[in-house]
mmCIF file of C-alpha atoms in Angstrom:
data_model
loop_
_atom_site.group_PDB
_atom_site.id
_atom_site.type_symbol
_atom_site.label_atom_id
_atom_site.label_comp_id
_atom_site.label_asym_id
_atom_site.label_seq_id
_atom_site.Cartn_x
_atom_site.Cartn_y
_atom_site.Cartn_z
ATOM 1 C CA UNK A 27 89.069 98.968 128.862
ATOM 2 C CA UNK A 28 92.516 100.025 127.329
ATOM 3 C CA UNK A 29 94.124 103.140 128.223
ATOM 4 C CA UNK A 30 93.024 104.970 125.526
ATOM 5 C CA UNK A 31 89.539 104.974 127.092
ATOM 6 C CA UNK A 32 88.575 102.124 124.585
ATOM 7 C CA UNK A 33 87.229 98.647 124.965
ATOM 8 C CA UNK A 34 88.998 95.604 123.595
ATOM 9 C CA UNK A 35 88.554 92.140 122.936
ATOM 10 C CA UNK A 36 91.080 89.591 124.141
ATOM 11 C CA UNK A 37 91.420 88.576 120.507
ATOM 12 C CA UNK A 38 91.795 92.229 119.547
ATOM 13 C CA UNK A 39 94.467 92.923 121.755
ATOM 14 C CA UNK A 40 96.089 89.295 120.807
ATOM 15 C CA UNK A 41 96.335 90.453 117.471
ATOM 16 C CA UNK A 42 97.937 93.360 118.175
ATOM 17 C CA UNK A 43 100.315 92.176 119.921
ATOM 18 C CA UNK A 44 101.207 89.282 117.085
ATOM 19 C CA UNK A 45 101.607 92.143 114.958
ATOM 20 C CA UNK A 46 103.881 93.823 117.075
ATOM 21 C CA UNK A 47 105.965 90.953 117.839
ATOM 22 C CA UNK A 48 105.946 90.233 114.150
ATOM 23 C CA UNK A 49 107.494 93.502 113.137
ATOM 24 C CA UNK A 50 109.735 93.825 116.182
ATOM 25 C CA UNK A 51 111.171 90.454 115.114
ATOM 26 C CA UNK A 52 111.835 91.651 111.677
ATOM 27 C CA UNK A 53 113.628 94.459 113.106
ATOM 28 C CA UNK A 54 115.528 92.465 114.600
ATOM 29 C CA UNK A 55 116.457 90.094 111.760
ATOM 30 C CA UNK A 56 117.741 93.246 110.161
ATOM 31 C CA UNK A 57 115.600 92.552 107.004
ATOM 32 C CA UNK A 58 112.269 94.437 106.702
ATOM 33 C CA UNK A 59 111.106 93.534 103.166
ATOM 34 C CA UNK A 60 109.383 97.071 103.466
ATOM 35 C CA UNK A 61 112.017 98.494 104.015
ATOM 36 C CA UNK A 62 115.592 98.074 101.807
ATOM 37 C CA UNK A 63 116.703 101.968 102.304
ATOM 38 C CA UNK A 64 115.546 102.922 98.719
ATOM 39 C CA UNK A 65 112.777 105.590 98.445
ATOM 40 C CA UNK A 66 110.672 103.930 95.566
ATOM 41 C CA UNK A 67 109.911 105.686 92.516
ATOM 42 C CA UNK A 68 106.258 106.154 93.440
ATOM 43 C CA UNK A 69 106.915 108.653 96.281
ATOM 44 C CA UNK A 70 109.949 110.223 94.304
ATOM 45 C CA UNK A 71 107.484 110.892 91.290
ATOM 46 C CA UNK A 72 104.787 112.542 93.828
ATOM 47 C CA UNK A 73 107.010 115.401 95.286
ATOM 48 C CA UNK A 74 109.029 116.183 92.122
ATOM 49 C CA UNK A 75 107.127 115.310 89.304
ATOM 50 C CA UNK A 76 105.305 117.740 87.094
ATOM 51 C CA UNK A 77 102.000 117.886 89.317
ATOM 52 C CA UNK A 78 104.096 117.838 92.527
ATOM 53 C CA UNK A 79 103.074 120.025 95.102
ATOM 54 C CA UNK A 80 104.250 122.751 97.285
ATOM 55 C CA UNK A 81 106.320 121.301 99.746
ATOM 56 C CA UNK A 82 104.728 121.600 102.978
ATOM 57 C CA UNK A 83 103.886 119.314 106.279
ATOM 58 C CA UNK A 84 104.043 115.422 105.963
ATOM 59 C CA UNK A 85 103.343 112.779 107.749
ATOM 60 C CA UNK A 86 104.627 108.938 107.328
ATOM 61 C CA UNK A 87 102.758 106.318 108.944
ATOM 62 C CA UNK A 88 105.221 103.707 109.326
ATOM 63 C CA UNK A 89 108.410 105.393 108.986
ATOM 64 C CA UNK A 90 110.633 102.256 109.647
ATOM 65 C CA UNK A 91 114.235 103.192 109.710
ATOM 66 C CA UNK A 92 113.792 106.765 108.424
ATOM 67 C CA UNK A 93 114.758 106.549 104.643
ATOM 68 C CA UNK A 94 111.387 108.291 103.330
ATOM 69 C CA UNK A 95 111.286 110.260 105.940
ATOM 70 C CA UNK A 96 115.188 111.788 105.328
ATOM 71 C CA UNK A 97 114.294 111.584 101.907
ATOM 72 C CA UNK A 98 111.342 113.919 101.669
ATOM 73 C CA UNK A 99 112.882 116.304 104.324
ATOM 74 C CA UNK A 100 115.781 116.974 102.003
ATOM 75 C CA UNK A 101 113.414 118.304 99.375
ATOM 76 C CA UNK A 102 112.098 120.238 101.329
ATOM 77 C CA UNK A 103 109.367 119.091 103.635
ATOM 78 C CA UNK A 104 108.394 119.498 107.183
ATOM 79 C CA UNK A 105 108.374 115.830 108.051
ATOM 80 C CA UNK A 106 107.113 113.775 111.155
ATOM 81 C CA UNK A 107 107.549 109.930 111.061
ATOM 82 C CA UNK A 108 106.109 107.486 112.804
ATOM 83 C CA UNK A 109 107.001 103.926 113.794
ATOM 84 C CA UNK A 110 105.289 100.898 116.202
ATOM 85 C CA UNK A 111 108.938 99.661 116.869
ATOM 86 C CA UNK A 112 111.450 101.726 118.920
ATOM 87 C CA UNK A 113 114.300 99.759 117.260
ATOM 88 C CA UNK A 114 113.181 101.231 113.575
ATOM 89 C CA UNK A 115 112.721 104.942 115.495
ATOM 90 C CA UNK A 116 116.044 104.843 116.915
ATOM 91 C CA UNK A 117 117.623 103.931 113.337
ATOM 92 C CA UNK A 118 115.647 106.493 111.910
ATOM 93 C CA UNK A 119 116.934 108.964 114.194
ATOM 94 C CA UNK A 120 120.406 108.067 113.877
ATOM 95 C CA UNK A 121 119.597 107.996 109.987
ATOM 96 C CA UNK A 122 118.060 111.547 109.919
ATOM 97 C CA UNK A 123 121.048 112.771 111.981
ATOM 98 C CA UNK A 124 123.795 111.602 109.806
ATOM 99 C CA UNK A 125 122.114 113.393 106.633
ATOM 100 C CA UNK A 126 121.763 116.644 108.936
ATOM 101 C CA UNK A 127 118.306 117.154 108.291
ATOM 102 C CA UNK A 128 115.437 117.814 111.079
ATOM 103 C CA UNK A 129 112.747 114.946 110.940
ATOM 104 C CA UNK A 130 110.472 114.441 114.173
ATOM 105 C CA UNK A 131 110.383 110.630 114.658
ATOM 106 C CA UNK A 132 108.084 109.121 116.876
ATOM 107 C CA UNK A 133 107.348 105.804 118.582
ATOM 108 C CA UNK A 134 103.841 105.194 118.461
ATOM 109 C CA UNK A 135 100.860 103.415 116.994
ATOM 110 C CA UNK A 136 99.860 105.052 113.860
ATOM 111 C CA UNK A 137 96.317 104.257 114.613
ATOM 112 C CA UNK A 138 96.549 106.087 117.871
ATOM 113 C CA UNK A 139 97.454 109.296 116.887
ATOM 114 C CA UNK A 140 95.971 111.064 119.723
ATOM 115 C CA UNK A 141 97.966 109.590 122.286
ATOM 116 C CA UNK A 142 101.195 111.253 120.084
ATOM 117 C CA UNK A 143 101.938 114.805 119.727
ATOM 118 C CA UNK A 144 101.036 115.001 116.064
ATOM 119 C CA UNK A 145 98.992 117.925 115.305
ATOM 120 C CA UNK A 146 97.825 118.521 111.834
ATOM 121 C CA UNK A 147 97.354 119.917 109.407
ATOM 122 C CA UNK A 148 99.770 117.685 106.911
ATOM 123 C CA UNK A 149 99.535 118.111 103.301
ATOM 124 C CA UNK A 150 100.914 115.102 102.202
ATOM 125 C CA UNK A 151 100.816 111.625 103.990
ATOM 126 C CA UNK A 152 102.799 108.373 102.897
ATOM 127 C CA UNK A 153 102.547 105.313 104.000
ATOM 128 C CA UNK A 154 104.605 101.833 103.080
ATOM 129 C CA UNK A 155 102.473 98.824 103.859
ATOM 130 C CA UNK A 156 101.844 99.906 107.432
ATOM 131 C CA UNK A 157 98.119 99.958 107.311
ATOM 132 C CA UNK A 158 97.681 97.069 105.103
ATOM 133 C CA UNK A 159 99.582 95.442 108.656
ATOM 134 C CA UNK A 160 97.563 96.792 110.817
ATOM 135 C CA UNK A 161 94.263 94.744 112.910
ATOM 136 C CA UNK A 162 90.843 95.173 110.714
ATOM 137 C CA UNK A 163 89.441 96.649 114.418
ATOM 138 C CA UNK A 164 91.998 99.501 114.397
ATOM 139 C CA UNK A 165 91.406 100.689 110.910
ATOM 140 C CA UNK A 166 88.823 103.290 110.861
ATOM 141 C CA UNK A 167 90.629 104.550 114.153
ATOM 142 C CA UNK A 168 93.801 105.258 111.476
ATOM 143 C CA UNK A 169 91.776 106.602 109.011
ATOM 144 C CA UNK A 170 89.620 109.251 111.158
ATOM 145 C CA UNK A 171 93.239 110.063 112.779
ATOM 146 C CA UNK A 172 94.442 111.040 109.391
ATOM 147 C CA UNK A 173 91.402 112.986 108.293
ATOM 148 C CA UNK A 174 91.366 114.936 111.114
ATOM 149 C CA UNK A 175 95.015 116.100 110.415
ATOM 150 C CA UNK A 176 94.415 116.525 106.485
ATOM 151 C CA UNK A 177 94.698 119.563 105.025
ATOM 152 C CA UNK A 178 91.844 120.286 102.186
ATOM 153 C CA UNK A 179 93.159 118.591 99.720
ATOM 154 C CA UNK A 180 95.637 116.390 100.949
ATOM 155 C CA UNK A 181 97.156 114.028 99.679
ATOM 156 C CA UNK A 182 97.772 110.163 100.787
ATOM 157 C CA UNK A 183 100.194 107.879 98.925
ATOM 158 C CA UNK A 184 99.945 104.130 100.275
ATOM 159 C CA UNK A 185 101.436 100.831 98.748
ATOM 160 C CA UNK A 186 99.731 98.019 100.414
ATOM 161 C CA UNK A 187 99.707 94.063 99.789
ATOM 162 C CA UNK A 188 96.494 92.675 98.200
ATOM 163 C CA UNK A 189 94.516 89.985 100.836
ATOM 164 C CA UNK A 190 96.120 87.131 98.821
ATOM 165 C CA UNK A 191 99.631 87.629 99.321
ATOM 166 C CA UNK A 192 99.686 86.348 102.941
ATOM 167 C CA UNK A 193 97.996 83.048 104.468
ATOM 168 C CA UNK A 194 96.630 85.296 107.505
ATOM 169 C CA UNK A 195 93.446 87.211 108.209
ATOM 170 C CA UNK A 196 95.284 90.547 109.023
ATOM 171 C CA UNK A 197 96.919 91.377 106.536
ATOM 172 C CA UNK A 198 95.950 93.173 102.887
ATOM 173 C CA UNK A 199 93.745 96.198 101.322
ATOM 174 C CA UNK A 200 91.990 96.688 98.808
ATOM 175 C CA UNK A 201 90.538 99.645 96.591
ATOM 176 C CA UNK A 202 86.846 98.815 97.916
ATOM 177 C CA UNK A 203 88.008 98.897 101.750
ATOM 178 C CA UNK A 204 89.862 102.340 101.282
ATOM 179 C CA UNK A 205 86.332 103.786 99.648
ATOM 180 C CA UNK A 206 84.601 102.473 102.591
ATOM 181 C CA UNK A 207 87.110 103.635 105.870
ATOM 182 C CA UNK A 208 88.263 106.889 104.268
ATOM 183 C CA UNK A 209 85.282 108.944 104.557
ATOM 184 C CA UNK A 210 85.763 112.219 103.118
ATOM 185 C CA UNK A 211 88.303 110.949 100.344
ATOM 186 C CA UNK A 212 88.465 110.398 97.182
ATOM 187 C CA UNK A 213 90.551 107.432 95.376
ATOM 188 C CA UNK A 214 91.892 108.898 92.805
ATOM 189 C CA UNK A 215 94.446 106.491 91.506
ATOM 190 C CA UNK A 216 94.924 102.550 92.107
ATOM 191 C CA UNK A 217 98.047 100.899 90.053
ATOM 192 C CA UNK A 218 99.314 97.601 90.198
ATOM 193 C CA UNK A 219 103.005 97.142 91.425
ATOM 194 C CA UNK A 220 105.950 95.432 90.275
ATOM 195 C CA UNK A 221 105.991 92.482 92.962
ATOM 196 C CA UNK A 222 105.409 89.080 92.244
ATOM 197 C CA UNK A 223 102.418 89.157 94.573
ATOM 198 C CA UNK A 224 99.335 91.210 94.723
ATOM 199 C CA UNK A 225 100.640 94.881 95.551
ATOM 200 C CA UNK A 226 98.753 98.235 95.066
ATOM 201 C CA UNK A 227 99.680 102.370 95.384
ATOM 202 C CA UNK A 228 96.573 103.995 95.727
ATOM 203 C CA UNK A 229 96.361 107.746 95.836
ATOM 204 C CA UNK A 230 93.798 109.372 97.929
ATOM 205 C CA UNK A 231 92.829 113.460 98.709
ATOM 206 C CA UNK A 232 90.697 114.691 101.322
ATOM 207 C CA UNK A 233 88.108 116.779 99.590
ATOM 208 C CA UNK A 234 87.021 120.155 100.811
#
């Protein structure tokens, strides 16, 4: 029984852990392949584009080092990040403080929500490959976390790698498993990216 009043497997908790470790070590390296300190065209398009909305509360699941986060506070938005790794969260912070704007960054697990002073409601939520990371068991945990902080008709921008870009069984979405865990959603847009593996940016609102 974890702490978080839930029971786990040894495997479960083994995998999470590998995950972890994976990430933390990537941190480490100094080379996240996630994240290269560019705000890609996909997020920059959803808050400024024609059918942009108001800016409002967001929330990024994954924040890494902060450059989304920065990014969407300086047009605008009341922003709370998110990261596994205390090493990204303390670049972030350092990030966000050296473009003087006022992001909340947070160390915690993004499909533990509760355990992290994130109250909702968020109108917009982005998120960079972190659930497409992220243990199959813990994955309707992150999506009920984020419903129950959607606003009606929020929004949820996520780039995730397809199953077949990585030899292991954690890793990878796809348009069928986001239909199935996001109860109360609706996909409303799946496009192919630009990588030379299987990559996705879906587009999901919470209905009313």
């Amino acid at each position: 029984m974890s702490a978080h009043g839930e029971t786990t497997t040894r495997s479960e908790r083994e995998a999470e852990e590998a995950v972890r470790r994976e990430l933390a070590e990537w941190y480490r390296a100094g080379k996240p392949p996630w994240d290269n300190g560019t705000t890609p065209p996909e997020l920059v398009a959803a808050v400024t584009g024609d059918a942009a909305p108001t800016p409002g509360r967001a929330l990024e699941l994954g924040c890494g080092t902060g450059t989304n986060a920065v990014y969407l506070a300086r047009h605008g938005w009341d922003v709370v990040g998110v990261d596994l790794i205390d090493d990204a969260v303390r670049q972030a912070r350092a990030k966000a403080e050296a473009a003087g704007v006022g992001v909340r960054l947070l160390c915690g697990d993004a499909s533990r929500l509760d355990d992290l002073d994130v109250p909702g409601p968020f109108g917009l939520f982005f998120d960079l490959s972190c659930y497409c990371g992220i243990p199959h068991h813990r994955r309707d945990a992150y999506a009920v976390g984020l419903t129950r902080r959607a606003a009606p008709g929020a929004r949820l921008l996520m780039f995730g790698y397809g199953p077949e870009a990585f030899p292991d069984q954690i890793s990878g979405v796809t348009a069928d498993e986001l239909r199935t865990r996001f109860t109360g959603w609706e996909l409303l847009d799946v496009t192919p990216g630009t990588n030379p593996f299987p990559t996705f940016w879906f587009t999901l609102r919470r209905t009313p």
